[in-house]
Short mmCIF file of C-alpha atoms (C1' of nucleotides) in Angstrom, two decimals:
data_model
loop_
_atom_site.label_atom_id
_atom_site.label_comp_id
_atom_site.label_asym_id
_atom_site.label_seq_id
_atom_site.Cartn_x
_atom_site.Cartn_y
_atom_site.Cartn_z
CA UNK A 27 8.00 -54.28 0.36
CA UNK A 28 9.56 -54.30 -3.41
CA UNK A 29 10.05 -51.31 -5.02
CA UNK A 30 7.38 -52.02 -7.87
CA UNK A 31 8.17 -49.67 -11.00
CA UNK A 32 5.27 -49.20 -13.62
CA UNK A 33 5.44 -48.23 -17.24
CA UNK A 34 6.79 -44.74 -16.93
CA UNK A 35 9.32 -46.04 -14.41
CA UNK A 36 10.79 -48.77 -17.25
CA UNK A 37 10.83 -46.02 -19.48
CA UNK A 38 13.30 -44.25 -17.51
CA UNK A 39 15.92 -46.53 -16.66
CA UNK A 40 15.04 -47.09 -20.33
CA UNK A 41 16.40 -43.86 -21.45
CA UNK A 42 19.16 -43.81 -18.42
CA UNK A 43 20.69 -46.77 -19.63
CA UNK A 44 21.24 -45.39 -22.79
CA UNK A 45 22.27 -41.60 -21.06
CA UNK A 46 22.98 -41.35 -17.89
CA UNK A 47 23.70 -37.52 -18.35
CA UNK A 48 20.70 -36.77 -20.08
CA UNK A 49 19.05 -33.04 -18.74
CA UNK A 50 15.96 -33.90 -16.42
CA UNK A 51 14.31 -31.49 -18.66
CA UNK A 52 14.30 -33.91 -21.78
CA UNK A 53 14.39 -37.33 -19.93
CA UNK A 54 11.11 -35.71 -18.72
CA UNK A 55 9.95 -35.10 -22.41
CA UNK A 56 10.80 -38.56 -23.46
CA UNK A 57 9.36 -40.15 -20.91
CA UNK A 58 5.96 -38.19 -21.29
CA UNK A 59 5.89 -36.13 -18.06
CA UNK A 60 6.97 -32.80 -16.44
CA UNK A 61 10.34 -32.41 -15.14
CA UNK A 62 9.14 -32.18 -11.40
CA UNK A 63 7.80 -35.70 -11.26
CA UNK A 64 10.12 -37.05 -13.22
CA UNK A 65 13.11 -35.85 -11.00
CA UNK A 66 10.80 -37.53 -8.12
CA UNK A 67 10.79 -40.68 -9.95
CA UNK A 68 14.33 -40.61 -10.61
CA UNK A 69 15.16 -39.93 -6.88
CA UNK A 70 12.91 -42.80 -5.99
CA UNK A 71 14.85 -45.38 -8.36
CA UNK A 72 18.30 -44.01 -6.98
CA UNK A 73 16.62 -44.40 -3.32
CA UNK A 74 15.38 -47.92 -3.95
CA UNK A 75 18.87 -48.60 -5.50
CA UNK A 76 17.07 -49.71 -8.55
CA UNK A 77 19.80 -46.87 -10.29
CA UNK A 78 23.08 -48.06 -8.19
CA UNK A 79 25.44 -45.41 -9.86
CA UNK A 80 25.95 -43.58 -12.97
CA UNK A 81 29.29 -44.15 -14.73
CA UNK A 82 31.60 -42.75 -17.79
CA UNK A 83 32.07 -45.52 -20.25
CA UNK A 84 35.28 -45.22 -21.82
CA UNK A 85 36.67 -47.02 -24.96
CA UNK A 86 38.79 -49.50 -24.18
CA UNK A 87 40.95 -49.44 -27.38
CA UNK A 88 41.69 -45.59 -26.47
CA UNK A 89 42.75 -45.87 -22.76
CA UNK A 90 45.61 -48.68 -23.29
CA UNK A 91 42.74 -51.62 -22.46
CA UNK A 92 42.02 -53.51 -25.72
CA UNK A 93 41.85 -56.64 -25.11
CA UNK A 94 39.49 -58.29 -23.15
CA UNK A 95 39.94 -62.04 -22.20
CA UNK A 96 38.20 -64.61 -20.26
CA UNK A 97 40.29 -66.95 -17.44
CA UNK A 98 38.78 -69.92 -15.98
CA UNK A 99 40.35 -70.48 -12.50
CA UNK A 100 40.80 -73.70 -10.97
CA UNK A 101 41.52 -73.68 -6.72
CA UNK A 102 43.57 -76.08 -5.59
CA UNK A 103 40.99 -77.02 -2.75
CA UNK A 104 37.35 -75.72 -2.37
CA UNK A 105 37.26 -74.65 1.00
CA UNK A 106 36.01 -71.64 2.20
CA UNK A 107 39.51 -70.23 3.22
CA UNK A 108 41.42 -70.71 -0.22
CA UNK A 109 37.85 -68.73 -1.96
CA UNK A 110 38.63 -65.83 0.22
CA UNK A 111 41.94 -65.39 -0.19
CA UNK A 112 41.14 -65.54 -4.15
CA UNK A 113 38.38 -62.84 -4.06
CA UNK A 114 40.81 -60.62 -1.92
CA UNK A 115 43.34 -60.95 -4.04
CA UNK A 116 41.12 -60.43 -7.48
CA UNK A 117 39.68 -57.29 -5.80
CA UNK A 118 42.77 -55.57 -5.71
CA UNK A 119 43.49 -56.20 -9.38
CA UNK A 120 42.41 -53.38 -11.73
CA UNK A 121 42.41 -55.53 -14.42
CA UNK A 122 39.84 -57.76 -13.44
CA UNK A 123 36.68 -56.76 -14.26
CA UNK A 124 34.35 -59.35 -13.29
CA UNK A 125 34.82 -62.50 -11.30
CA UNK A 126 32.50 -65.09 -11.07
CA UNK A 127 32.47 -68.46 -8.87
CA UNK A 128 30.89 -71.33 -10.33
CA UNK A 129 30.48 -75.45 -9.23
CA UNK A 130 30.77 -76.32 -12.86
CA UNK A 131 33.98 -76.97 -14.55
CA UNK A 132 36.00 -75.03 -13.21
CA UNK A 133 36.02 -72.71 -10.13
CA UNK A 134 36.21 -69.30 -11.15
CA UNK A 135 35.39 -67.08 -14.23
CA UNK A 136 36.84 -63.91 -14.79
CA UNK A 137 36.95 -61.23 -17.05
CA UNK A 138 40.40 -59.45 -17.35
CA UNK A 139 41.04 -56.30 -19.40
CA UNK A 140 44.77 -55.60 -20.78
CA UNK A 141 46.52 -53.40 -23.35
CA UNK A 142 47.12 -56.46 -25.74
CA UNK A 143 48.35 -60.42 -25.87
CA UNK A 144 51.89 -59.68 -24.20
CA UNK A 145 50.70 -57.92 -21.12
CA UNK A 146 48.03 -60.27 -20.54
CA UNK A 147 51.00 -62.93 -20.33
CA UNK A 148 52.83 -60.52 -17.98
CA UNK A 149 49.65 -60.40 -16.11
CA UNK A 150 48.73 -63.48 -15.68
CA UNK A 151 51.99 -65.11 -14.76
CA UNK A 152 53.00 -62.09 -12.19
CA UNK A 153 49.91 -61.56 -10.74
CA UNK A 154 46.92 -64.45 -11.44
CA UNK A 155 48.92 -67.78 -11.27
CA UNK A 156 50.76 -65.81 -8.26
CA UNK A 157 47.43 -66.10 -6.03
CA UNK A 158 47.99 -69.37 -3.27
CA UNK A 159 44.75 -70.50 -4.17
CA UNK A 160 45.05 -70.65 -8.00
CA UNK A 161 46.39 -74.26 -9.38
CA UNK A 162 45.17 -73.76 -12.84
CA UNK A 163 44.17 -70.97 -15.32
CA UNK A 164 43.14 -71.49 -18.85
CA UNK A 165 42.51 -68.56 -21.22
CA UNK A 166 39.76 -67.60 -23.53
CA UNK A 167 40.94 -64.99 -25.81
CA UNK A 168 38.31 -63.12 -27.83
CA UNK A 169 39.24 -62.26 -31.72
CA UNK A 170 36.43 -59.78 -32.05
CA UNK A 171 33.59 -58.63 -30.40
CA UNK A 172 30.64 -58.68 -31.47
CA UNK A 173 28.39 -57.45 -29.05
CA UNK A 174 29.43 -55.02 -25.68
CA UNK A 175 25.76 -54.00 -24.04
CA UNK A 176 25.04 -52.03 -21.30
CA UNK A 177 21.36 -51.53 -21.33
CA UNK A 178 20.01 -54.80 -19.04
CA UNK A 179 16.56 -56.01 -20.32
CA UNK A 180 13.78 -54.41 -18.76
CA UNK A 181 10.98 -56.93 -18.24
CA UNK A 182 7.75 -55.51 -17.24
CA UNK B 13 48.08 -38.55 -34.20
CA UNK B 14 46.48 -40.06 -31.19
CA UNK B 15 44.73 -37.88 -28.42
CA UNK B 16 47.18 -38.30 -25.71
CA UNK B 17 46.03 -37.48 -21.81
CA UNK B 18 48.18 -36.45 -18.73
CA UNK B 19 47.55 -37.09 -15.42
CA UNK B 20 44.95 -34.71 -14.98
CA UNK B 21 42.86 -35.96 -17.79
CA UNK B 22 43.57 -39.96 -16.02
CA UNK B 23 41.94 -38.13 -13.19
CA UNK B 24 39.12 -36.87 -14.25
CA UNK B 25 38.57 -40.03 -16.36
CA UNK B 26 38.80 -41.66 -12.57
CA UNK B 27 36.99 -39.61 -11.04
CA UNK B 28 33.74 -39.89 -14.18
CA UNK B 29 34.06 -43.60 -14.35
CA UNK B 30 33.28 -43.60 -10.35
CA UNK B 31 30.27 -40.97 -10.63
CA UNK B 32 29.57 -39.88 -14.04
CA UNK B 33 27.13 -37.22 -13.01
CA UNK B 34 29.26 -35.58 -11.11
CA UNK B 35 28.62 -31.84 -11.51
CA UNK B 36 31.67 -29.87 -13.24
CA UNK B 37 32.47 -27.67 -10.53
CA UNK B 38 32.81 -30.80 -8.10
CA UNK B 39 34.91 -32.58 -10.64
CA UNK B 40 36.94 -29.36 -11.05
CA UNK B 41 37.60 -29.32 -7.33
CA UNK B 42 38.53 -33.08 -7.59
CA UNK B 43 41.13 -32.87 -10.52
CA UNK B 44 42.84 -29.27 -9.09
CA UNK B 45 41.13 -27.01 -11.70
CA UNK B 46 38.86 -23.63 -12.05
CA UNK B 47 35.65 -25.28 -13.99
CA UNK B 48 36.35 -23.87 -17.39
CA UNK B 49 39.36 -25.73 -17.91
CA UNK B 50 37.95 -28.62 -16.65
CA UNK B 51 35.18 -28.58 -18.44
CA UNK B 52 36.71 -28.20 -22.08
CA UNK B 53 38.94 -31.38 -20.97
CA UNK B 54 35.64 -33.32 -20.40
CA UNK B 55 34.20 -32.18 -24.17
CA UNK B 56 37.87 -33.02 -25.46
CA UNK B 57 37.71 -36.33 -24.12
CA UNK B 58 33.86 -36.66 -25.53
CA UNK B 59 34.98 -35.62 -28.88
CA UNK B 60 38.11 -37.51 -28.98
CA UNK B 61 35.68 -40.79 -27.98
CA UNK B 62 37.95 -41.74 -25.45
CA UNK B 63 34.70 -41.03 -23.16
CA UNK B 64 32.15 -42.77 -25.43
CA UNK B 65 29.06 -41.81 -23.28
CA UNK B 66 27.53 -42.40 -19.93
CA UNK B 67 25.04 -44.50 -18.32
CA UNK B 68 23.19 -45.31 -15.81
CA UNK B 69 23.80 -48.89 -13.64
CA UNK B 70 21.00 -50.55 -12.62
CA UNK B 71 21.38 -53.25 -9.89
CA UNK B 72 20.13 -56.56 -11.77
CA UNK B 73 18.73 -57.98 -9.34
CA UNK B 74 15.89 -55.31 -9.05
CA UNK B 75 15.57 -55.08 -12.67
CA UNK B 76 14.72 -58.96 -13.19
CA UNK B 77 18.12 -59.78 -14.49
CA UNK B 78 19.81 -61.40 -11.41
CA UNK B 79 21.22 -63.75 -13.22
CA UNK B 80 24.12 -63.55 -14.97
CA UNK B 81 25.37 -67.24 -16.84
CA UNK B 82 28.53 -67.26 -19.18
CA UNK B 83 27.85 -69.86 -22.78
CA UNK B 84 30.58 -70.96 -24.79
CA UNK B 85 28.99 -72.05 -28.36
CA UNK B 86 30.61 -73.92 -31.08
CA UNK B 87 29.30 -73.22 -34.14
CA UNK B 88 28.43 -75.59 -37.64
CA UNK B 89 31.07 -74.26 -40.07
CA UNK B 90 33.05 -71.41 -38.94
CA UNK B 91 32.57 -69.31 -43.06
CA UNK B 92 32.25 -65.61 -42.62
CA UNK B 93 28.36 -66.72 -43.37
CA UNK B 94 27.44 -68.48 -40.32
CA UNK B 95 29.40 -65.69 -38.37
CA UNK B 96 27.63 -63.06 -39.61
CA UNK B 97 23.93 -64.63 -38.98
CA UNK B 98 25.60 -65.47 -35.61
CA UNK B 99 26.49 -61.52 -35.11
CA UNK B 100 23.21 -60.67 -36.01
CA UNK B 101 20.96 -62.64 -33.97
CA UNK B 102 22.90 -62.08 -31.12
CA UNK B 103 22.24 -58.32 -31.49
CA UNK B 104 18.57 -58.72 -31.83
CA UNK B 105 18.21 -60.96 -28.07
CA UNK B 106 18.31 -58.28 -25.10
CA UNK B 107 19.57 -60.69 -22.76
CA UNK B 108 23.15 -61.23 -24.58
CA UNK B 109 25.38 -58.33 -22.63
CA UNK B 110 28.31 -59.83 -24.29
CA UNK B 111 29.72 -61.55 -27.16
CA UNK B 112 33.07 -62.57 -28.44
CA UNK B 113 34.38 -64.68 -31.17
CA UNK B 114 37.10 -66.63 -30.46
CA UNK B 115 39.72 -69.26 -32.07
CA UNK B 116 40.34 -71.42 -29.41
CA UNK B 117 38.38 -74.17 -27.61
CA UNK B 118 35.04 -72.24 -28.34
CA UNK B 119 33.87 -70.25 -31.72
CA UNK B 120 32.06 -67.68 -29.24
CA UNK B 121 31.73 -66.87 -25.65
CA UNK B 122 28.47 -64.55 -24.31
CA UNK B 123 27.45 -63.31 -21.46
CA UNK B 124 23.55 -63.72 -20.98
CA UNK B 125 21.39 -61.84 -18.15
CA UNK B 126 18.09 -63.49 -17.20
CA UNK B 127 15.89 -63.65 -14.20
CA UNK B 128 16.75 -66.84 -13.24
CA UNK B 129 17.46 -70.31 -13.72
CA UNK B 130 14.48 -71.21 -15.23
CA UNK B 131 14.16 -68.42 -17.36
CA UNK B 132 17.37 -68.91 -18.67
CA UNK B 133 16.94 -72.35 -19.93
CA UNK B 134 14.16 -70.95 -21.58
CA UNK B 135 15.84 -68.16 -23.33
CA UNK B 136 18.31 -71.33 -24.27
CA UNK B 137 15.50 -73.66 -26.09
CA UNK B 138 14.02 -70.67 -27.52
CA UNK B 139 16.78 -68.16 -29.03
CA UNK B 140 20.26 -69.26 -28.45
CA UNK B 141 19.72 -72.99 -29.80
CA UNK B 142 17.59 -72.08 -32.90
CA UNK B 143 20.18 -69.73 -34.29
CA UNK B 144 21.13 -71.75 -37.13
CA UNK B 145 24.71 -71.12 -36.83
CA UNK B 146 24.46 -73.06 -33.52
CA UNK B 147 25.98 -76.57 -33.52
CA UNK B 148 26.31 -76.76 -29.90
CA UNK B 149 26.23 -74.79 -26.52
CA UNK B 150 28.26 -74.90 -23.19
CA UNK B 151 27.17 -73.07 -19.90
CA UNK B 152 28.89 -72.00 -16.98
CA UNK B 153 26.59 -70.41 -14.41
CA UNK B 154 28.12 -68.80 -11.76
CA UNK B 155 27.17 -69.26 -8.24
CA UNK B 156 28.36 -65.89 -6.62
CA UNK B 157 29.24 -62.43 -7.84
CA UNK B 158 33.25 -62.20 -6.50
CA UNK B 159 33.87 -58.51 -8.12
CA UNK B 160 32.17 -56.71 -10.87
CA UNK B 161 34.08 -53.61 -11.95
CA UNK B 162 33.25 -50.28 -14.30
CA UNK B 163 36.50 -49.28 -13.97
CA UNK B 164 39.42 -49.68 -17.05
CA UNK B 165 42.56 -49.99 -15.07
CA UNK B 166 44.13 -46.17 -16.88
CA UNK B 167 48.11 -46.69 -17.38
CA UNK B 168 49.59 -43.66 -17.95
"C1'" DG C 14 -22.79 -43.08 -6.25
"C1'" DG C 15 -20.52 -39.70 -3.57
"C1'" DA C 16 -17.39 -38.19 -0.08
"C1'" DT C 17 -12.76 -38.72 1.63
"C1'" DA C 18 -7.93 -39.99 2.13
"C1'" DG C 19 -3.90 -40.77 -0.26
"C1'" DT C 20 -0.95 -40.26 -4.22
"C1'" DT C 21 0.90 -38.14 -8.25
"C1'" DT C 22 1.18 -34.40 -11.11
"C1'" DG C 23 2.37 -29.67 -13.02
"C1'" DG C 24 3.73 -24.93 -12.34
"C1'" DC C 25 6.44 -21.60 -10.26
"C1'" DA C 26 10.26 -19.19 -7.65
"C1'" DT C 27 14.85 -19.86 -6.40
"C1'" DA C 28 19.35 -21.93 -6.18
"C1'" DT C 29 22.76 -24.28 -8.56
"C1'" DT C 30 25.24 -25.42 -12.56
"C1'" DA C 31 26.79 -25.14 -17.42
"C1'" DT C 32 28.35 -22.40 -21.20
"C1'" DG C 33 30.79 -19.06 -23.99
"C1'" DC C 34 33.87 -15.27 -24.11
"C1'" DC C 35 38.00 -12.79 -23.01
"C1'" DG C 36 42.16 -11.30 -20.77
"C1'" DT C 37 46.17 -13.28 -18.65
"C1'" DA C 38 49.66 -16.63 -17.43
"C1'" DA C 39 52.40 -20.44 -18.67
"C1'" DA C 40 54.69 -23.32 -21.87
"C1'" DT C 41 56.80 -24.08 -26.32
"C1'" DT C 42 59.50 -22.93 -30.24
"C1'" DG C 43 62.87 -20.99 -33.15
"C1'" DC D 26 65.12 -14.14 -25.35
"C1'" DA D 27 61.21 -12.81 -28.10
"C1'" DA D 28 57.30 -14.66 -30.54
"C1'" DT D 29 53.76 -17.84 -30.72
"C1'" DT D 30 50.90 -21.19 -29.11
"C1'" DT D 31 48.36 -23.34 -25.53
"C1'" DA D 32 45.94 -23.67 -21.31
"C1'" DC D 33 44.00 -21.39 -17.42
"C1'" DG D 34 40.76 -18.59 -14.49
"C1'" DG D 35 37.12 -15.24 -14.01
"C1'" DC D 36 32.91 -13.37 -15.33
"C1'" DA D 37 28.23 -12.66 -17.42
"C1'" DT D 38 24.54 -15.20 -19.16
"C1'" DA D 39 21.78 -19.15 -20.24
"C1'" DA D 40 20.11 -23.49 -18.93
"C1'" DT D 41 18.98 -26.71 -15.51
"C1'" DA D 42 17.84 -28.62 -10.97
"C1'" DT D 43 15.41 -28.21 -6.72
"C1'" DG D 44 11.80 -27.51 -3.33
"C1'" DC D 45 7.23 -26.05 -2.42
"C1'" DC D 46 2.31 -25.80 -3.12
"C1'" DA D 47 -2.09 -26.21 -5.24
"C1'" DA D 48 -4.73 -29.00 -8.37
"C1'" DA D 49 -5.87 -33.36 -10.62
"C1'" DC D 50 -6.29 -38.01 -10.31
"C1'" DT D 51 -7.02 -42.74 -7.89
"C1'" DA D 52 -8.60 -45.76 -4.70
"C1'" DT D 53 -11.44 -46.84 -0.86
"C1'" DC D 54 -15.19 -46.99 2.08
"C1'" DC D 55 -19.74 -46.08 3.51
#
DNA sequence: GGATAGTTTGGCATATTATGCCGTAAATTG
DNA sequence: CAATTTACGGCATAATATGCCAAACTATCC
């Protein structure tokens, strides 16, 4: 039993993604309906936890997080011990963003946020290279970006 | 002259980038504040772009977008040419969240959403390789979501 | 094809929230 | 310590959300 959204329902998270404070009033006018049903329809997506929050995006460059680099982890074994003391460990670091495991090259991926080049250093040798699972980290660090998106594509 | 916050604006920041549809008067409660004050902080912080807007999450794997795969791509020549018809086909495709130009191993990393496995290697014959910019491309796909975060870390 | 059950819609009354204004308190400055 | 600036809280009003109900629409079955 899928939630199965139609049309009006894609035009919504549509318009969400962009503003996710827009008035029900004119989601409901861009969307094509009145703003009864249309609050319905939005209380169905949160229900279905199609919507899973709503969040402030802030700019990074303004709240003393500018730089955004990429670590790929290595473990020193693969066991299923060593990967949970890693993702308890990367939880509890703000800075981390996103962590990924993968079977490919390396281990882990992650995506760390820091004021700028030096505390990234500070970061990663106090805090990263500190976890007992980690035996290797090598760093991607962007110049520029050229893309940040938060609207996921919508197939229909 | 840079818009600097105190600790009440970090909180509210906190508390928006947890539930950015919070009402005003339950934020105001949160932060210690009558909502009028409160309230002209949040426009302050709009105007000031440190908030640059709010959105709605949507959980990818409802959406059709469970899939989240990290490519490194090198590119032909790295002239401000190529980079620039990189930049702006990787605008145009829907399923890049992400992209970052870098110096080191890589010319760019992105971060692509797609249904699947399948769908991905399609969106990887069909867009990403036939950029002309693109000499050559590198994926990581991730196996398992370890942490995915909408929170900047706020130093204050 | 028509009747019926189920679903979705739109309108309305009410509750909640946002907004703008103003007097007051607190902090800053010289 | 007085003057000035800044931020706060309260209040009236406007805008919005919410819940309810009747009507329109859809799908199904006989």
């Amino acid at each position: 039993m899928s939630f199965n959204f139609d049309e009006i329902d894609r035009r919504i998270l549509k318009v969400l993604q962009r503003d996710g404070r827009i008035s029900n009033i004119d989601l409901a006018k861009e969307v094509g309906l009145s703003p009864s049903p249309c609050l319905r329809r939005v209380r169905l997506l949160e229900e279905a936890g199609i919507i899973d929050r709503y969040v402030a995006v802030l700019d990074p460059t303004k709240v003393g997080a500018g730089l955004t680099v990429f670590a790929r982890v290595w473990f020193k074994t693969q066991d299923a011990q060593v990967t949970l003391q890693f993702a308890e460990a990367v939880r509890r670091l703000p800075e981390v963003m996103e962590c990924y495991l993968t079977t490919g090259e390396c281990d882990a991926i992650l995506r760390i946020v820091t004021a700028d080049l030096h505390s990234y250093w500070r970061f990663q040798a106090d805090h990263l290279t500190r976890i007992a699972s980690v035996l290797n980290v090598k760093t991607d660090v962007p110049m520029e970006t050229l893309k940040r998106s938060f609207e996921l594509p919508l197939a229909l």
